Amino acid sequence: MAPVEFTVSGGEGSPLEFVAALFSSHSLLVLTDPGGWAQVSQGLAVGSAASTLVSTRVRDLRFAVVDLRHFPSASDLPSLSDVPGDVVALHDTRSWDTTPVVQALRGLGRPVVLFTAAHTWVSGVDPSTVLMGWSAPHVVLATPLGVGEGRVEDVVWQFRERERRGMVTYTALPSPPAPVEDRAVTVMVALPGATEGIAGSLRPGSDYEVWVHVGAHPDPLPGDLELRAVLSMSGREVQVEPFVLPAEGSSPWVSFPVTTPYAAVPWSGEVLIYRGVVPVHVRQVVLPVGAGESRAVVRHQLSRTFADLEALSGRVASIMVVGQRALVAAGGPVPAWISLDGVEPPSVSGLDPWYGKDFPSFCADLASLAVRGAALRERLGVAIRRGGVITVIGETSVPWALVYDLPFVDGPYRVCASVARFGPFGAGGAVPADCPEPDHSGNVLCPFGFWGLSSVLEQPAGPLAWQVSPQPRPVEVTVAVDPSLDRTLIQRHVSELMSFLSPESVSSAYVSPSALVGALEEERADVAHLVYDSLEAASVEGWRERPLVVTTFPAVHLAFGNVVCPLVAVDQGMAGWVSGMLLARLAEGMPAGEALRQTRWEMLGRGNVMGLAYSLHAGADLRLR
């Protein structure tokens, strides 16, 4: 190959910081930096590949590391398919031509950082390549104008000549993302007609006003936002007041008249801010009747700035859970409270070795769930349109996917023809938005009656995330496995997972429950798949980019962010089959809510109703890319 010309610029920082800034837009970075290689290869054993995490000002960067000098030829290299990394770090060797290895990795969509000597010619450079050297105090950055070969010392010489003539341009590192400032929501108590709030205790049996205010924020909104303030105090009717949050500035104060109880007790309730039917900010309020001070504690928030709420305007209903009761909003003027006492997760009988059942057993399980689901639907007291997204806020073990919106009681029932079509041994095919059968009179069993099959359910635990990672690289899945589980079943589990995903995108490791949180703090994969029977309550504080966590056990008690998990223990052998179907859809770019709904239908086609026991503790619109 012939040498190519370059566009040359300089920048202030370390070479690895520029690697962190440029790897997402360039597939090859040629680097002369012995100190950087020492940092990247720390702890690397001779003749092996490893994964290491390096922190920079730009971001934490995970490298899959191989020293090519340790191997006599390309055929002796270890596989990198199970070594996770944002980029592959290679140290060049003079013993054999490394160009095919570099090009093969680039062809797989894995960016390469090639550490080499300044005077070494590197073949196969092109406009998606950056050559990086050092000319104190600047990092030299050079991009080829064509395809050919180049070496770093020529780039540095050209930079110094241009610097001497005052012709150099400079490239700045991107600033670290600024911490997101929460938009303030203020709750105060005032006397009727007053212009200022009051502090201290309230008189029993007296009239007051509760004021609610959404404050200004440095970042303007896309446009004016129509919201609703809701006040629900214990023993009183729910009150609703609409208001507008302007694109810039704060909202007007919204006031609610209240009369305190005659007893001197702490009086509690909730203040909620709704976007459409979804409560995006929930505060528990305690008003001190007789003695004490007012308190308002954030219970839930789905947005920190209120700037990302537009997608929520299309939700069809919400359920805000507080202990054993829930506030239901479904488009009516005022949300209503319901009781959740006695609602338990589902239980079904065993499955056959292929994770399904025969038709009669399948119908019996589905009918048993429909009886419980219809009873839960009666508690809701409102009709909710099928086909949209239903939002559930608050910690709950209620199986919302099992809500059955057709009348159904225990006893003889008629099987809808859609069961035969989409259930076990049915013709299958694309599932329509609604049941294709027009007659649902009487005690009829229809899969489209279940929320989990007719609608998309989301149960976010905190501020909504819309994307796991913006990086264009292939999706990466890390499987963490409890060493105490059956090894044969684990091998089958991982094999089934790889039958749905490309093997090079999946890495796995045995990690004890006690070491899992520490291991996850350094994880940078898009999906963390946890194969355990159970885990103690835990949270991961070190995640900068939180992955989607898919578990094989009930995990609503874990503070892991975005989670897909069952409400009941799932057979270990079946877990890989379920997670594989789900992850394959996510890797194709499907949003998480729809991916789980379609996975439920695919399980149903095998005579398996356990998909209705899975829940999405994240936003329905969350995508991996």
XYZ file of C-alpha atoms in Angstrom:
625
model
C 0.000 0.000 0.000
C 1.089 3.547 -0.679
C 1.355 6.180 2.055
C -1.650 8.475 2.457
C -2.029 12.136 3.355
C -3.538 13.268 6.627
C -5.482 16.082 8.187
C -3.586 16.880 11.372
C -4.757 18.610 14.543
C -3.778 18.679 18.195
C -5.520 18.501 21.535
C -4.837 18.777 25.241
C -5.334 15.713 27.397
C -4.033 12.159 27.546
C -4.102 9.756 24.583
C -6.528 7.418 26.359
C -8.903 10.325 26.937
C -8.954 10.931 23.188
C -9.508 7.197 22.649
C -12.578 7.452 24.905
C -13.800 10.466 22.899
C -13.166 9.083 19.397
C -13.758 5.313 19.473
C -17.501 5.598 18.785
C -16.887 7.469 15.492
C -13.652 5.722 14.352
C -13.095 1.990 14.030
C -9.247 2.062 14.235
C -7.059 4.192 16.490
C -3.293 3.760 16.010
C -1.500 4.874 19.144
C 2.065 5.441 20.321
C 1.742 5.588 24.102
C 3.783 3.169 26.281
C 2.216 4.600 29.435
C -1.262 4.057 28.058
C -0.455 0.437 27.148
C 0.877 -0.180 30.664
C -2.400 1.142 32.061
C -4.551 -0.907 29.692
C -2.579 -4.170 30.037
C -2.131 -4.124 33.802
C -2.466 -7.670 35.110
C -2.560 -9.247 31.623
C -1.140 -12.786 31.738
C 1.211 -13.934 28.984
C -0.622 -15.817 26.228
C -4.125 -14.766 27.233
C -6.788 -12.141 26.619
C -8.394 -10.099 29.366
C -10.905 -7.343 29.991
C -9.908 -4.229 31.915
C -11.633 -0.984 32.896
C -9.855 2.374 32.587
C -11.341 5.591 33.960
C -10.866 8.820 31.997
C -12.281 12.330 32.208
C -14.520 11.554 29.239
C -15.940 8.212 30.432
C -14.993 4.850 31.878
C -13.745 2.669 29.030
C -13.581 -1.135 29.017
C -10.832 -2.702 26.891
C -10.612 -6.267 25.612
C -6.800 -6.647 25.680
C -4.452 -8.906 23.679
C -0.663 -8.544 23.372
C 0.102 -9.864 19.855
C 3.811 -10.201 20.749
C 2.908 -13.223 22.880
C 1.733 -15.297 19.901
C 3.726 -16.760 16.962
C 0.884 -16.256 14.423
C -2.698 -15.088 14.039
C -3.963 -18.686 14.201
C -2.673 -18.976 17.785
C -4.653 -16.016 19.103
C -7.292 -16.674 21.788
C -10.932 -15.990 20.969
C -12.189 -12.533 21.866
C -15.868 -13.424 21.464
C -16.333 -13.925 25.208
C -14.082 -11.015 26.305
C -16.261 -7.922 26.868
C -15.001 -4.490 25.880
C -16.034 -1.211 24.313
C -12.859 -1.451 22.217
C -10.205 -4.095 21.527
C -6.705 -3.019 22.594
C -3.897 -4.783 20.648
C -0.143 -4.361 20.965
C 1.481 -4.715 17.542
C 4.209 -7.227 16.766
C 6.997 -7.242 14.180
C 6.936 -11.059 13.847
C 3.927 -11.334 11.537
C 1.392 -9.212 9.640
C -1.334 -8.086 12.021
C -3.454 -6.285 9.397
C -5.902 -9.209 8.801
C -6.597 -9.456 12.543
C -7.295 -5.728 12.824
C -9.525 -5.723 9.735
C -11.451 -8.784 10.921
C -12.244 -7.121 14.258
C -13.300 -3.910 12.525
C -15.523 -5.947 10.233
C -17.276 -7.398 13.280
C -18.063 -3.882 14.469
C -15.498 -3.880 17.295
C -13.322 -0.710 17.325
C -9.592 -1.422 17.611
C -6.882 0.532 19.460
C -3.519 -0.580 18.029
C -0.516 0.264 20.198
C 2.600 0.372 18.015
C 6.032 1.988 17.673
C 6.165 5.487 16.177
C 8.253 4.364 13.173
C 6.152 1.261 12.297
C 4.155 1.379 9.063
C 0.494 0.457 9.638
C -1.449 -0.864 6.646
C -5.164 -0.623 6.011
C -5.686 2.863 7.411
C -8.635 4.800 5.966
C -10.823 7.844 6.810
C -12.344 5.966 9.756
C -8.849 5.713 11.289
C -7.052 8.092 13.666
C -3.266 8.039 14.187
C -2.256 9.466 17.556
C 1.164 10.598 18.725
C 2.670 13.029 21.212
C 4.254 16.442 20.748
C 4.488 18.023 24.189
C 2.151 19.289 25.462
C -0.288 18.141 22.775
C -1.760 14.845 21.613
C -1.420 14.726 17.814
C -4.537 13.560 15.950
C -4.349 12.638 12.261
C -7.088 11.288 9.993
C -6.131 9.761 6.604
C -7.631 11.394 3.517
C -7.664 8.077 1.664
C -6.828 4.378 2.000
C -3.250 3.215 2.391
C -0.582 3.002 5.077
C 0.887 5.456 7.550
C 3.115 5.794 10.587
C 2.859 7.957 13.668
C 6.300 9.611 13.375
C 5.290 11.161 10.026
C 2.147 12.516 11.634
C 4.113 14.062 14.516
C 6.641 15.615 12.095
C 3.812 17.156 10.036
C 2.173 18.508 13.205
C 5.394 20.166 14.367
C 5.904 21.799 10.984
C 2.367 23.165 10.963
C 2.761 24.266 14.578
C 5.955 26.155 13.682
C 4.067 27.975 10.917
C 1.056 28.713 13.148
C -1.256 26.598 10.974
C -2.406 24.004 13.530
C -6.051 23.524 14.498
C -6.931 22.138 17.902
C -9.543 19.575 18.916
C -11.006 19.850 22.407
C -12.093 16.902 24.507
C -15.834 16.765 25.122
C -16.800 18.097 28.511
C -17.948 15.484 31.016
C -21.733 15.383 31.200
C -22.972 17.889 33.736
C -25.004 16.444 36.588
C -28.720 16.710 35.963
C -30.359 19.229 38.249
C -33.787 18.190 39.494
C -36.677 20.521 38.809
C -38.035 21.519 42.209
C -41.596 20.687 43.250
C -42.640 22.639 46.352
C -45.523 21.846 48.719
C -46.613 24.375 51.373
C -49.561 25.011 53.715
C -51.244 28.420 54.062
C -54.243 30.011 55.716
C -57.207 30.616 53.373
C -56.624 33.761 51.315
C -53.066 34.247 52.603
C -50.146 35.168 50.367
C -47.445 33.251 52.263
C -47.114 29.763 53.652
C -47.013 28.992 57.353
C -44.746 26.788 59.458
C -45.485 24.770 62.552
C -48.518 22.798 63.649
C -52.088 23.162 62.357
C -55.232 23.606 64.442
C -57.623 20.621 64.561
C -60.859 21.062 62.634
C -59.665 24.205 60.832
C -59.551 25.351 57.217
C -56.239 25.667 55.331
C -54.909 25.540 51.783
C -52.247 23.179 50.400
C -50.138 24.908 47.738
C -48.222 23.071 44.993
C -45.648 24.676 42.699
C -43.329 23.329 39.962
C -40.195 25.465 39.855
C -38.020 26.785 37.047
C -35.096 24.863 35.524
C -31.937 25.955 33.645
C -32.922 23.827 30.631
C -36.096 25.033 28.873
C -38.876 22.619 27.923
C -39.642 21.812 24.260
C -42.918 23.697 24.757
C -45.596 24.538 27.313
C -46.605 21.434 29.265
C -50.173 20.715 30.348
C -50.130 19.018 33.749
C -52.522 18.168 36.594
C -51.926 18.540 40.330
C -53.689 15.968 42.519
C -54.100 16.075 46.305
C -55.262 12.981 48.188
C -55.354 13.348 51.982
C -56.436 10.490 54.227
C -60.205 10.535 54.806
C -60.888 13.187 52.147
C -62.000 13.175 48.513
C -59.299 13.301 45.838
C -58.907 16.832 44.411
C -57.596 17.705 40.925
C -56.449 21.029 39.450
C -55.025 21.434 35.900
C -52.205 23.897 35.268
C -49.599 24.738 32.630
C -45.835 24.572 33.125
C -44.398 27.105 30.640
C -41.423 26.255 28.436
C -39.323 28.714 30.423
C -39.804 29.625 34.052
C -41.990 28.122 36.739
C -45.631 27.156 36.993
C -48.284 29.156 38.838
C -49.119 28.074 42.369
C -51.977 25.562 42.561
C -54.027 25.545 45.769
C -56.358 22.976 47.360
C -58.728 23.750 50.259
C -58.499 21.291 53.190
C -60.112 20.945 56.599
C -57.907 19.279 59.198
C -59.169 16.340 61.304
C -60.618 17.112 64.736
C -58.057 14.814 66.378
C -54.513 16.053 67.025
C -52.607 13.545 64.830
C -50.079 13.635 61.975
C -52.303 13.810 58.866
C -50.836 12.122 55.805
C -51.567 11.979 52.102
C -50.061 12.338 48.643
C -49.428 15.231 46.288
C -49.052 14.094 42.666
C -48.174 15.834 39.402
C -49.741 14.077 36.393
C -48.793 14.228 32.729
C -51.898 12.851 31.050
C -52.807 9.782 33.110
C -49.281 9.193 34.457
C -48.065 10.505 37.853
C -44.594 11.839 37.030
C -43.886 13.231 40.511
C -45.316 11.844 43.775
C -44.754 13.260 47.257
C -45.902 11.894 50.562
C -47.182 14.797 52.663
C -47.570 14.814 56.455
C -49.428 17.783 57.940
C -48.936 18.237 61.729
C -52.359 18.633 63.353
C -51.872 19.731 66.948
C -48.059 19.473 67.055
C -44.972 19.011 64.880
C -43.770 20.300 61.510
C -44.999 19.738 57.948
C -43.079 17.190 55.845
C -43.118 16.438 52.112
C -40.940 13.505 50.992
C -40.413 12.438 47.376
C -41.949 8.993 46.912
C -41.527 8.612 43.132
C -40.373 10.665 40.175
C -40.367 9.581 36.532
C -38.511 12.673 35.292
C -35.903 14.891 36.901
C -36.433 17.872 34.593
C -39.990 17.428 33.139
C -38.387 17.861 29.681
C -38.815 14.223 28.581
C -42.516 13.700 29.266
C -43.982 14.053 25.771
C -44.044 10.285 25.145
C -46.127 9.762 28.288
C -49.072 11.653 26.800
C -49.977 8.470 24.889
C -50.334 6.236 27.963
C -53.871 4.919 28.468
C -53.885 4.382 32.250
C -51.766 4.393 35.399
C -51.845 2.648 38.766
C -49.939 4.289 41.625
C -49.397 1.729 44.402
C -49.065 2.752 48.054
C -48.868 -0.293 50.323
C -52.063 -2.327 50.007
C -53.991 0.225 47.949
C -53.592 1.938 44.598
C -54.677 5.169 42.902
C -56.025 4.367 39.422
C -56.218 6.933 36.604
C -57.727 5.943 33.263
C -58.696 9.143 31.496
C -61.476 10.198 33.864
C -61.443 13.570 35.592
C -60.442 12.235 39.039
C -58.251 9.203 39.934
C -59.803 6.659 42.324
C -58.379 4.522 45.134
C -58.767 0.722 45.185
C -57.732 -1.977 47.689
C -55.094 -4.600 46.844
C -55.516 -6.802 49.931
C -55.188 -10.497 49.163
C -53.732 -10.155 45.663
C -50.913 -12.705 45.232
C -48.520 -13.748 42.451
C -49.717 -16.567 40.164
C -49.097 -20.265 40.690
C -49.261 -22.847 37.908
C -48.526 -26.552 37.688
C -45.353 -28.008 36.171
C -44.239 -27.823 32.556
C -43.100 -30.539 30.202
C -39.366 -30.835 29.251
C -39.941 -28.475 26.317
C -41.329 -25.759 28.596
C -44.930 -26.195 27.448
C -48.088 -28.223 28.002
C -50.772 -30.162 26.187
C -53.875 -28.240 25.159
C -56.250 -29.299 28.005
C -53.647 -28.584 30.726
C -52.771 -25.276 29.111
C -56.446 -24.202 29.030
C -56.875 -25.232 32.671
C -53.935 -23.029 33.711
C -55.127 -20.128 31.577
C -58.652 -20.388 33.025
C -57.318 -20.448 36.582
C -55.409 -17.223 35.894
C -58.440 -15.666 34.189
C -60.562 -16.208 37.319
C -58.058 -14.287 39.433
C -57.484 -11.703 36.728
C -61.201 -10.976 36.349
C -61.530 -10.494 40.119
C -58.637 -8.011 40.035
C -60.280 -6.197 37.122
C -63.457 -5.761 39.200
C -61.445 -3.999 41.895
C -60.133 -1.440 39.419
C -63.622 -0.133 38.783
C -62.717 1.510 35.460
C -62.513 0.306 31.865
C -59.051 0.621 30.291
C -58.603 0.682 26.549
C -56.655 -2.239 25.094
C -53.563 -1.841 22.967
C -51.879 1.067 24.751
C -49.254 1.388 27.493
C -50.323 1.028 31.144
C -47.985 2.551 33.742
C -47.638 1.094 37.248
C -45.838 3.217 39.844
C -44.656 1.942 43.228
C -43.314 -1.275 44.688
C -45.794 -4.081 44.153
C -45.977 -7.854 43.762
C -49.415 -7.683 42.119
C -49.396 -9.606 38.802
C -50.767 -6.764 36.658
C -50.185 -8.730 33.449
C -52.882 -11.148 34.707
C -55.688 -8.560 34.852
C -58.484 -10.063 32.724
C -60.844 -7.484 31.234
C -63.653 -9.888 30.236
C -66.244 -11.310 32.674
C -65.002 -14.692 33.900
C -65.892 -16.900 36.867
C -64.873 -20.334 38.098
C -67.002 -22.951 36.338
C -67.778 -24.163 32.814
C -66.379 -21.855 30.182
C -66.179 -21.524 26.407
C -62.755 -21.393 24.733
C -62.350 -18.535 22.256
C -61.174 -19.710 18.831
C -58.103 -17.476 19.257
C -56.831 -19.904 21.924
C -56.735 -22.706 19.397
C -55.083 -20.420 16.848
C -52.362 -18.852 19.006
C -52.045 -21.471 21.755
C -50.198 -24.826 21.669
C -50.373 -26.670 18.346
C -52.212 -23.709 16.790
C -51.564 -22.185 13.387
C -49.809 -19.227 15.002
C -48.766 -16.324 12.786
C -48.592 -12.602 13.429
C -50.658 -11.640 16.475
C -53.187 -8.879 15.650
C -53.725 -5.829 17.853
C -57.060 -7.220 19.080
C -58.834 -10.551 19.091
C -59.981 -11.511 15.574
C -63.001 -13.342 17.016
C -66.069 -11.067 17.397
C -68.088 -13.153 19.883
C -67.014 -12.942 23.556
C -70.398 -13.505 25.168
C -70.770 -15.686 28.244
C -67.949 -17.183 30.296
C -65.324 -17.084 27.534
C -61.579 -17.755 27.826
C -59.633 -15.478 25.453
C -55.893 -14.665 25.692
C -56.583 -11.124 24.436
C -58.471 -10.520 27.700
C -55.198 -10.454 29.683
C -53.438 -7.092 30.055
C -50.050 -8.693 29.524
C -51.085 -9.967 26.086
C -53.326 -7.140 24.830
C -51.413 -4.131 26.229
C -47.881 -3.081 27.149
C -47.116 -2.787 30.864
C -44.331 -0.696 32.379
C -43.365 -0.518 36.051
C -40.477 1.999 36.238
C -38.697 2.258 39.581
C -37.271 5.740 39.017
C -36.631 8.385 36.341
C -37.376 6.938 32.910
C -34.492 5.900 30.679
C -35.081 5.816 26.931
C -31.836 4.135 25.791
C -29.327 1.832 27.489
C -26.333 3.009 25.442
C -25.816 5.386 22.506
C -22.794 3.430 21.256
C -23.119 1.974 17.716
C -21.241 -1.226 18.578
C -23.052 -4.604 18.600
C -25.173 -5.362 21.648
C -23.250 -7.034 24.489
C -24.780 -9.432 27.029
C -23.046 -10.531 30.224
C -24.344 -13.650 31.980
C -23.532 -13.927 35.697
C -24.223 -17.377 37.166
C -24.439 -18.645 40.735
C -21.698 -21.346 41.051
C -23.974 -23.439 43.281
C -26.515 -24.063 40.505
C -26.628 -27.192 38.359
C -23.736 -26.914 35.870
C -25.429 -29.079 33.229
C -28.516 -26.899 33.257
C -26.331 -23.779 33.138
C -24.533 -25.031 30.043
C -27.875 -25.729 28.391
C -29.103 -22.311 29.515
C -26.164 -20.480 27.894
C -26.445 -22.640 24.756
C -30.106 -21.728 24.402
C -29.238 -18.067 24.912
C -26.644 -18.259 22.134
C -29.186 -19.871 19.804
C -31.062 -16.545 19.861
C -28.029 -14.205 19.944
C -24.684 -14.160 18.156
C -22.176 -16.083 20.335
C -19.591 -13.280 20.169
C -22.061 -10.904 21.862
C -22.443 -13.132 24.944
C -19.930 -13.514 27.789
C -20.519 -15.547 30.942
C -18.876 -16.059 34.331
C -19.594 -17.811 37.612
C -19.962 -15.153 40.316
C -20.934 -15.887 43.914
C -23.898 -13.921 45.288
C -21.632 -12.100 47.737
C -19.308 -10.916 44.936
C -22.002 -10.017 42.417
C -22.501 -6.345 43.343
C -18.756 -5.686 43.135
C -18.597 -7.385 39.734
C -21.576 -5.441 38.412
C -20.066 -2.099 39.450
C -17.458 -2.546 36.701
C -19.889 -3.957 34.122
C -20.369 -2.007 30.889
C -22.436 -4.511 28.876
C -25.859 -3.529 27.564
C -27.615 -6.401 29.338
C -26.694 -8.095 32.626
C -28.420 -11.491 32.778
C -28.386 -12.811 36.365
C -28.951 -16.554 36.738
C -29.606 -17.102 40.442
C -32.270 -18.706 42.622
C -32.455 -15.542 44.725
C -30.404 -12.574 45.909
C -30.429 -10.474 49.040
C -31.518 -6.849 48.689
C -28.715 -4.905 46.998
C -27.992 -1.868 44.847
C -25.170 -0.999 42.455
C -23.886 2.530 42.983
C -20.992 2.492 40.501
C -22.930 2.072 37.259
C -22.383 5.066 34.997
C -24.440 3.559 32.162
C -27.035 1.298 33.754
C -27.679 -1.857 31.709
C -30.962 -3.663 31.400
C -30.941 -6.406 34.054
C -32.748 -9.659 33.225
C -33.098 -12.105 36.125
C -34.345 -15.650 36.608
C -35.775 -14.877 40.066
C -38.130 -12.306 41.606
C -36.047 -9.138 41.865
C -38.416 -6.271 42.615
C -36.498 -5.708 45.891
C -33.208 -5.022 44.083
C -32.234 -1.407 43.333
C -30.788 -2.286 39.918
C -32.587 0.324 37.799
C -34.092 -1.239 34.654
C -35.096 -4.846 35.370
C -37.073 -7.642 33.699
C -37.916 -10.380 36.185
C -40.566 -12.956 37.082
C -42.843 -12.556 40.093
C -42.337 -16.207 41.021
C -39.387 -18.580 40.832
C -38.828 -19.824 37.271
C -37.535 -23.269 36.383
C -33.788 -22.986 35.783
C -33.981 -24.953 32.551
C -36.663 -22.662 31.140
C -34.923 -19.400 32.035
C -32.483 -19.442 29.105
C -35.300 -20.075 26.654
C -37.329 -17.114 27.952
C -34.421 -14.686 28.225
C -33.137 -15.693 24.774
C -36.456 -14.861 23.085
C -36.617 -11.555 24.952
C -33.016 -10.516 24.299
C -33.208 -11.418 20.602
C -36.033 -8.903 20.182
C -34.212 -6.250 22.193
C -31.052 -6.738 20.120
C -33.128 -6.179 16.965
C -34.053 -2.724 18.302
C -37.537 -3.461 19.681
C -38.569 -1.403 22.748
C -38.578 -3.348 26.003
C -42.334 -3.246 26.628
C -43.287 -4.635 23.226
C -40.411 -7.171 23.345
C -41.777 -8.637 26.580
C -45.368 -8.681 25.254
C -44.331 -10.569 22.121
C -42.249 -12.985 24.213
C -45.375 -13.759 26.249
C -47.238 -14.592 23.029
C -44.421 -16.831 21.811
C -44.447 -18.702 25.129
C -48.233 -18.993 24.861
C -47.789 -20.691 21.498
C -45.901 -23.464 23.294
C -48.599 -23.942 25.933
C -46.719 -21.870 28.514
C -48.575 -19.252 30.596
C -45.515 -18.237 32.669
C -44.929 -15.209 30.458
C -47.784 -13.557 32.362
C -45.659 -13.822 35.511
C -42.870 -11.639 34.035
C -42.816 -7.883 34.606
C -40.854 -4.940 33.193
C -39.498 -2.606 35.871
C -38.475 0.072 33.373
C -40.038 2.342 30.785
C -41.851 0.561 27.961
C -39.954 2.654 25.382
C -36.489 1.648 26.645
C -34.214 0.417 23.834
C -30.704 -1.006 23.954
C -29.608 1.327 21.107
